XYZ file of C-alpha atoms in Angstrom:
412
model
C 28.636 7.355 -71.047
C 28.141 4.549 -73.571
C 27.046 0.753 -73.275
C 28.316 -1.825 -74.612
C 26.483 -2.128 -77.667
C 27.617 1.828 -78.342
C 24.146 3.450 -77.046
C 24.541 6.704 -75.532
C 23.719 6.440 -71.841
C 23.371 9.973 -69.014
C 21.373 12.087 -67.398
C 20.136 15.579 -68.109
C 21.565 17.801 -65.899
C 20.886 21.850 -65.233
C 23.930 23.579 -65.530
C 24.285 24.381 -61.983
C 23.697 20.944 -60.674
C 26.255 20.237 -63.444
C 28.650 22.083 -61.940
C 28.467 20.734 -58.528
C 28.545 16.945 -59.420
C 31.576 17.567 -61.583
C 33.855 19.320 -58.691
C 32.011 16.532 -56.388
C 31.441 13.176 -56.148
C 30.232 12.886 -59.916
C 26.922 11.199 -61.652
C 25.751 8.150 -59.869
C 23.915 5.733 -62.099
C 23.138 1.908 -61.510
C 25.949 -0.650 -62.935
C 23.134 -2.557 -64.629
C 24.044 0.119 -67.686
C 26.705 -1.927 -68.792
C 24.954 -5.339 -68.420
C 22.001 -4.944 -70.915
C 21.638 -5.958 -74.289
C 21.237 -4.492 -77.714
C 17.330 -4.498 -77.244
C 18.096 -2.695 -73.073
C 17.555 -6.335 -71.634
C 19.377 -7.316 -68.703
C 22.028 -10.198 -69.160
C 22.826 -12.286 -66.658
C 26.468 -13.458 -65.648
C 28.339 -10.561 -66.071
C 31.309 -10.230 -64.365
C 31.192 -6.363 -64.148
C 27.658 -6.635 -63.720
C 25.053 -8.992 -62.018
C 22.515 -9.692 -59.186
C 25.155 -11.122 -56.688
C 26.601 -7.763 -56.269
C 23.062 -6.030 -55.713
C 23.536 -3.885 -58.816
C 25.219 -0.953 -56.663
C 26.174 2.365 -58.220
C 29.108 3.808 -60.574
C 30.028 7.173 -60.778
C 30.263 8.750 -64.306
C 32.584 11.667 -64.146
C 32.922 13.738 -67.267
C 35.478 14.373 -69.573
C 35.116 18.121 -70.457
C 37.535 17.856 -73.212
C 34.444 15.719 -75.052
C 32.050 18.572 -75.052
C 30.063 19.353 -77.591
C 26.906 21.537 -77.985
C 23.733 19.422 -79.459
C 23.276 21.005 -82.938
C 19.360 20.152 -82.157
C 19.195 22.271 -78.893
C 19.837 26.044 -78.460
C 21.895 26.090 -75.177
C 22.631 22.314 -74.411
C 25.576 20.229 -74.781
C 26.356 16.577 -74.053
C 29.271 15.211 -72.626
C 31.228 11.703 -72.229
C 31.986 10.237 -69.175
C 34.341 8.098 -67.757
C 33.279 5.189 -65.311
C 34.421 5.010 -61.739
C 33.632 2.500 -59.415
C 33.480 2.437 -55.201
C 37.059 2.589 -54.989
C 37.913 5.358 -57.323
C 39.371 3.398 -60.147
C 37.942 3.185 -63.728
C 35.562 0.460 -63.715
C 37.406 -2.020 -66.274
C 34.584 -3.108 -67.952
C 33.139 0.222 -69.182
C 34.168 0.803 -73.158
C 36.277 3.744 -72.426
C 38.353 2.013 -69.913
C 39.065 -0.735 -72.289
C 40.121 2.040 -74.742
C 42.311 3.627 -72.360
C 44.246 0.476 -71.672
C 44.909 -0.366 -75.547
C 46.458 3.524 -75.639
C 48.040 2.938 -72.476
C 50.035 -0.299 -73.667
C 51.062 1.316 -76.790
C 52.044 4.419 -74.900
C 54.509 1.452 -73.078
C 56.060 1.138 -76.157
C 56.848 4.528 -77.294
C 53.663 5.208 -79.658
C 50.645 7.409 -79.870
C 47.869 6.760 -82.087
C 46.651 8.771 -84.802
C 42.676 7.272 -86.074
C 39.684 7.761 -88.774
C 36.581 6.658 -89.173
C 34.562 6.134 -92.151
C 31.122 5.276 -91.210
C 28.077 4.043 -93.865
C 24.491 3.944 -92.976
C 21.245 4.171 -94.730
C 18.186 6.823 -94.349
C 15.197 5.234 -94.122
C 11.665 6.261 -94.439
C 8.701 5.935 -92.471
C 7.958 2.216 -93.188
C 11.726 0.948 -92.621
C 12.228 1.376 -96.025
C 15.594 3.015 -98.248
C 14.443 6.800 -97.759
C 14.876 7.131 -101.777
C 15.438 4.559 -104.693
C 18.350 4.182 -107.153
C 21.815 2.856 -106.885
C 24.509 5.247 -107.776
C 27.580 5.802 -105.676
C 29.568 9.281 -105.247
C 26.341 10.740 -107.382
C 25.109 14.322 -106.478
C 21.709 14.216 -108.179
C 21.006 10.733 -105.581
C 21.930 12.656 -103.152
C 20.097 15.673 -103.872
C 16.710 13.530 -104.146
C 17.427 12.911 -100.072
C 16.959 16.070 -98.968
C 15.928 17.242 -97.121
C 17.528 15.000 -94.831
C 21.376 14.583 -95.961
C 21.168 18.438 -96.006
C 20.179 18.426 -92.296
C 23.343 16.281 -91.718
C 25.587 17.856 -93.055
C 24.279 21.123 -91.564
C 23.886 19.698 -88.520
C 26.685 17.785 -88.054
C 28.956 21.077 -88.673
C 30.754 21.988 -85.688
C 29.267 18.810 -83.887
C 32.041 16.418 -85.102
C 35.024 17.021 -87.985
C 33.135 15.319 -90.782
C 35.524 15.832 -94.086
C 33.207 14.680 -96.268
C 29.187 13.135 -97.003
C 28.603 10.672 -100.230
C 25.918 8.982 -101.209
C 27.430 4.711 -101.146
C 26.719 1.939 -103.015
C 23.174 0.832 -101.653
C 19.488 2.901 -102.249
C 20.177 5.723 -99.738
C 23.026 4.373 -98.175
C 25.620 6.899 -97.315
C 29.378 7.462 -96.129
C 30.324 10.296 -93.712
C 34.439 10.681 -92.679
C 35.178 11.841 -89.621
C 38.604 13.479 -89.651
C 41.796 11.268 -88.108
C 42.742 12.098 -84.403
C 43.800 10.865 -81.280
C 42.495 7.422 -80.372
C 39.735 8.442 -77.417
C 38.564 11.343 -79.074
C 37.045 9.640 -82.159
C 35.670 7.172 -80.823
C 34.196 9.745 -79.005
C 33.277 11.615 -81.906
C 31.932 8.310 -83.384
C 29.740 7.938 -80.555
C 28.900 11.778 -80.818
C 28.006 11.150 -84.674
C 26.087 7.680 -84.307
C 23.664 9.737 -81.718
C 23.659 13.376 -83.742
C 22.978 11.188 -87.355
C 19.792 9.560 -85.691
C 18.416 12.543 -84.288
C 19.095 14.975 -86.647
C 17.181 12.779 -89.142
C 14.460 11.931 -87.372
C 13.889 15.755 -86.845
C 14.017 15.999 -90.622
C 11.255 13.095 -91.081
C 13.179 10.170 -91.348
C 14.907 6.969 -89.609
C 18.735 5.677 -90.362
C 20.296 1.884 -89.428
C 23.568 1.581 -88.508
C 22.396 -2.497 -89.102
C 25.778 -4.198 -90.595
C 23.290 -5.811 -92.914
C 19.854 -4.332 -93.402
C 18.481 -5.552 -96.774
C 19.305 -8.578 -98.775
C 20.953 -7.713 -101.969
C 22.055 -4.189 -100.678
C 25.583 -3.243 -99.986
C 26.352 -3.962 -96.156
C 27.446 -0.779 -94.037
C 31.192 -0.473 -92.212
C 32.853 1.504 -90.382
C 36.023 1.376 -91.575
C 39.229 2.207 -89.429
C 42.158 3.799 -90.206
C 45.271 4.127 -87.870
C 48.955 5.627 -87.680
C 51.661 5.462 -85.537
C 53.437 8.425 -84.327
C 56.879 9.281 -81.839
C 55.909 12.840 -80.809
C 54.949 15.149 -84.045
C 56.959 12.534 -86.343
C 55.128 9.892 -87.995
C 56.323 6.044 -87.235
C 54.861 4.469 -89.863
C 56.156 5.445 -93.517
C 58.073 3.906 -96.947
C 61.255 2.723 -97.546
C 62.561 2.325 -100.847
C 58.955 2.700 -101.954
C 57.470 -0.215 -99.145
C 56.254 -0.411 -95.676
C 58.790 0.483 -93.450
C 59.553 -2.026 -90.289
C 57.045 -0.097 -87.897
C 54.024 -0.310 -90.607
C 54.864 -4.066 -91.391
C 54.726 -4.662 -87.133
C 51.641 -2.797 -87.305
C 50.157 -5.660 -90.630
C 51.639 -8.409 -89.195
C 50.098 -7.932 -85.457
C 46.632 -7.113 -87.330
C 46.608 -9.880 -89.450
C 47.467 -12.498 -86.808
C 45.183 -11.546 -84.708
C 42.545 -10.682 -86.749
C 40.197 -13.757 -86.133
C 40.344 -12.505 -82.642
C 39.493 -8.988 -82.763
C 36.691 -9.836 -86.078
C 33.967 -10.057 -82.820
C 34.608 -6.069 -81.731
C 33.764 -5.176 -85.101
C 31.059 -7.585 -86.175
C 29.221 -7.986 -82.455
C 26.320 -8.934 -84.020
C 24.789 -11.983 -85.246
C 23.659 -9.840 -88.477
C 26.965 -8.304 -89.021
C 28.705 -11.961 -90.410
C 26.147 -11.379 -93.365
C 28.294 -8.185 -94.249
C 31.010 -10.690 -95.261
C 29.859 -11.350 -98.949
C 32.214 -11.739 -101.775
C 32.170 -9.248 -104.293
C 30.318 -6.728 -101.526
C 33.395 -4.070 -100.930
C 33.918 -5.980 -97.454
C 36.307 -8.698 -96.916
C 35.488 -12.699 -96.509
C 39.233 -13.788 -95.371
C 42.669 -12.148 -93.397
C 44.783 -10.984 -96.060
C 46.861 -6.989 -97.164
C 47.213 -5.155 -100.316
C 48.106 -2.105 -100.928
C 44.885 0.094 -102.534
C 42.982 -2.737 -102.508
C 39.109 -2.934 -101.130
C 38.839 -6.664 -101.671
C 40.888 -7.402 -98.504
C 40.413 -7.526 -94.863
C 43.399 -4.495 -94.298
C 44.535 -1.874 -96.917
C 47.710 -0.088 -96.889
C 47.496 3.344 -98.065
C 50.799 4.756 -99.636
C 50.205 8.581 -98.963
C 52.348 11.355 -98.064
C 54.966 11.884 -94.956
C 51.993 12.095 -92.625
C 49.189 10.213 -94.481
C 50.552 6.658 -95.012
C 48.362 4.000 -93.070
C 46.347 1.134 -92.355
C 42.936 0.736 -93.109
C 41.165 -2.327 -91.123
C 38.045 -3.187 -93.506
C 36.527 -5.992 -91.189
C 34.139 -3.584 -88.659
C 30.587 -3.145 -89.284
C 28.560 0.210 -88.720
C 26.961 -1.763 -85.903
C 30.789 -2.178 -84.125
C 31.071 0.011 -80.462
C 33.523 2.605 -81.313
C 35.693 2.199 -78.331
C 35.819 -1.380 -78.244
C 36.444 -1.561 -82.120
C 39.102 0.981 -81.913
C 40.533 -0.485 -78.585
C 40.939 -4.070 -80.360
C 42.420 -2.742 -83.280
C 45.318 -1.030 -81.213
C 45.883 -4.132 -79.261
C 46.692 -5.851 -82.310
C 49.057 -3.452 -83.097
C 50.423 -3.513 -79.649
C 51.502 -7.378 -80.096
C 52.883 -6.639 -83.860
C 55.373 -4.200 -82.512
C 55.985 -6.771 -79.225
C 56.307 -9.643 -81.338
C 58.453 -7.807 -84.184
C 56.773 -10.408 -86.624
C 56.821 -9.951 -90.976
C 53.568 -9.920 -92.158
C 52.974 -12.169 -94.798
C 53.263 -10.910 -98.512
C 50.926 -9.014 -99.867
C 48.569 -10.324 -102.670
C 47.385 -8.414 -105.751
C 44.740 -8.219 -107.626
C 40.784 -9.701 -106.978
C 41.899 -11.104 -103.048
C 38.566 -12.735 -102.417
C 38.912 -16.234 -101.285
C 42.810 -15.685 -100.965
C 43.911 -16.145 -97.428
C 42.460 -17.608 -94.507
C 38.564 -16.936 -93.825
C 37.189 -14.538 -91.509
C 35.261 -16.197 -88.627
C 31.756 -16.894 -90.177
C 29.611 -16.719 -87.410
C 29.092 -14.633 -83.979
C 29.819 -18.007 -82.363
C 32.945 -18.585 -84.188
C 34.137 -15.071 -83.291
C 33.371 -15.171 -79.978
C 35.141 -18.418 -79.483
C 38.476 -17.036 -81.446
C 38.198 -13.788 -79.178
C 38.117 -15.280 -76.263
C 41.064 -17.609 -77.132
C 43.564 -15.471 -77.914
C 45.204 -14.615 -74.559
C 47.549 -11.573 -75.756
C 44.709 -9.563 -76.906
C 42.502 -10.611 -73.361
C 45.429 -9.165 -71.458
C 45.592 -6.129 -73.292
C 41.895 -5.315 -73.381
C 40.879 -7.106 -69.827
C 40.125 -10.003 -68.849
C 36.410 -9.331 -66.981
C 35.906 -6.870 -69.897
C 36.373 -8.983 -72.769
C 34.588 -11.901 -70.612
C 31.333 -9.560 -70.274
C 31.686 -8.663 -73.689
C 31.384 -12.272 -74.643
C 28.657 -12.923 -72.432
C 26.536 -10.193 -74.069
C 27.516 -11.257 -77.486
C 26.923 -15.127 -75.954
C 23.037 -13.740 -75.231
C 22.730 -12.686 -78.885
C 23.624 -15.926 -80.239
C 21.334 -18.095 -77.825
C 18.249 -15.373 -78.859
C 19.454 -16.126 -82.260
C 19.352 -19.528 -82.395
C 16.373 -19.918 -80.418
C 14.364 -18.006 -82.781
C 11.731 -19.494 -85.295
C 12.511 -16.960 -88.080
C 10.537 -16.513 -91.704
C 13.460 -18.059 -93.096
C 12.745 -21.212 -90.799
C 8.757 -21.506 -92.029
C 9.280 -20.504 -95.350
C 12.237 -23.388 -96.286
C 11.152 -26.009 -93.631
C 7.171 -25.766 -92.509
C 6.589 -28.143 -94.985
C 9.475 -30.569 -95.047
């Protein structure tokens, strides 16, 4: 199963065991799973989660459509888990649940979900350091001079998850993977599948990678950029008319874009990720759609029949797939409710234009937990706990003497 803060969670289980807790009552594990922090931590307050209730049990029960050998392992495989509580229902904070709600609601209105996932990240070496120097994106001799490790990756990731495509990015061994679109739950299934296969795989090859929104000052930040389409059976919802966004598509902006202050904290849950937000960086500083266009928050990609879509640029590499994804679709969900026009589209260098992005964690969380149409779609207690843990992170934050603090104020 996976946390909150997108950390692979379970048990290993012999086969035969296996086989008898799945037709039974299912994996028992302790609810404090989903009350910890990004450092394991517990956090008090939760409402899914806290020392009122005696931290009873939940039940994982797997999903064998997510199964996946380990490309690390001869003979063992790994599989996600939904979360049950005492009463047989999906316990509505987990990150799946909240995922299966946003498809559910859209489901309501006629849709299915078609999704991608670009993720960055950089290879590191021993000392916490870029694994190899020099700044050249899309180049094949940089990448060559990180093997062996983005050679193990790509190996290893074969058959693990659909990964199009590897590139070395725009920061000292900072690189892109794309996993191929699908149905909503399974990639952010797969994301969760790739976050935990990219770190092992590379460690086994004799380095370290950070999924860190922001790892080095002066270095290109790393996303993970979403992209989503709208579908009524095989037939794709979203396409052009008369060479534009159709009605569904604009729905789709429009319900992103006003809501995008409030969803921001799903894909930047970190106080590190609002650092991403840099002008000139690739990521976006304010709300705002082009079409083409990487200096805005969403991108609309003018493609074929089945490959026109929206690209959300605002989530970090740090983001919790299902949440991210599960925010995203909400979004969408009120855009088609509220049959709003986005506003026009701008042209050209977009940063400043448009309203900022929240600038801090803080900010965020206060915008997410304001706007009630996105609560009701993702849960109440959910988005509550999620606030709380992202709440913790701030107080840590702020009540931290940091290098920056001694080195600008010790002598003041």
């Amino acid at each position: 199963w996976i946390d909150h803060q997108g950390h692979p969670c379970g048990k290993r289980v012999p086969v035969n065991h296996f086989l008898d807790k799945y037709r039974g009552s299912g994996f028992a594990f302790c609810e404090v799973a989903l009350a910890c922090d990004v450092s394991g931590d517990v956090v008090d307050g939760m409402v899914g989660s806290n020392w009122d209730t005696g931290m009873p049990d939940l039940v994982a029960r797997p999903d064998l459509t997510s199964f996946k050998y380990l490309p690390w392992r001869s003979d063992v495989g790994m599989v996600l888990c939904d979360i049950y509580d005492h009463h047989g229902e999906l316990a509505p904070t987990a990150p799946r649940s909240v995922l299966h709600r946003a498809v559910d609601r859209l489901a309501e209105l006629g849709y299915t979900t078609s999704v991608g996932v670009e993720f960055e990240f950089y290879l590191l070496d021993a000392q916490g350091k870029p694994y190899a120097d020099g700044l050249k994106a899309y180049s094949l001799s940089r990448a060559n001079t990180m093997e062996p490790v983005f050679g193990a990756l790509t190996d290893g990731l074969d058959g693990f998850v659909d990964v199009e495509a590897g590139n070395v990015e725009y920061g000292p061994s900072q690189c892109e993977f794309n996993i191929r679109h699908g149905e909503a739950l399974t990639i952010a299934n797969d994301a969760t599948a790739f976050r935990y296969a990219v770190r092992e795989i590379a460690r086994r090859a004799g380095a370290d990678v950070t999924f860190m929104a922001k790892p080095f000052n002066g270095m290109s930040g790393s996303s993970m950029h979403l992209h989503v389409s709208l579908w009524r059976g095989d037939e794709p919802a979203m396409g052009l008319d008369d060479g534009r966004e159709n009605t569904i598509m604009r729905y789709a902006a429009a319900g992103i874009l006003n809501n995008l202050p409030a969803i921001t904290l799903y894909g930047a849950p970190t106080v590190n990720a609002y650092r991403r937000f840099e002008l000139g960086s690739f990521a976006p500083t304010t709300s705002g759609w082009s079409v083409d266009n990487r200096t805005t928050a969403l991108r609309s990609l003018r493609e074929g029949p089945k490959s026109t879509r929206l690209e959300l640029r605002t989530p970090g590499a740090d983001a919790e797939p299902h949440w991210a994804i599960a925010s995203l679709l909400a979004a969408v969900a009120v855009g088609l409710e509220d049959q709003a026009e986005p506003p026009a589209q701008g042209t050209g260098n977009l940063y400043g234009v448009g309203d900022p992005l929240p600038l801090t964690l803080l900010d965020a969380i206060e915008a997410a937990e304001a706007n009630t149409r996105i609560v009701d779609i993702l849960g109440k207690d959910a988005v509550a706990d999620y606030a709380t843990l992202a709440r913790a992170e701030w107080r840590s934050f702020i009540s931290t003497v940091s290098d920056w603090d001694t080195k600008r104020y010790l002598h003041i």
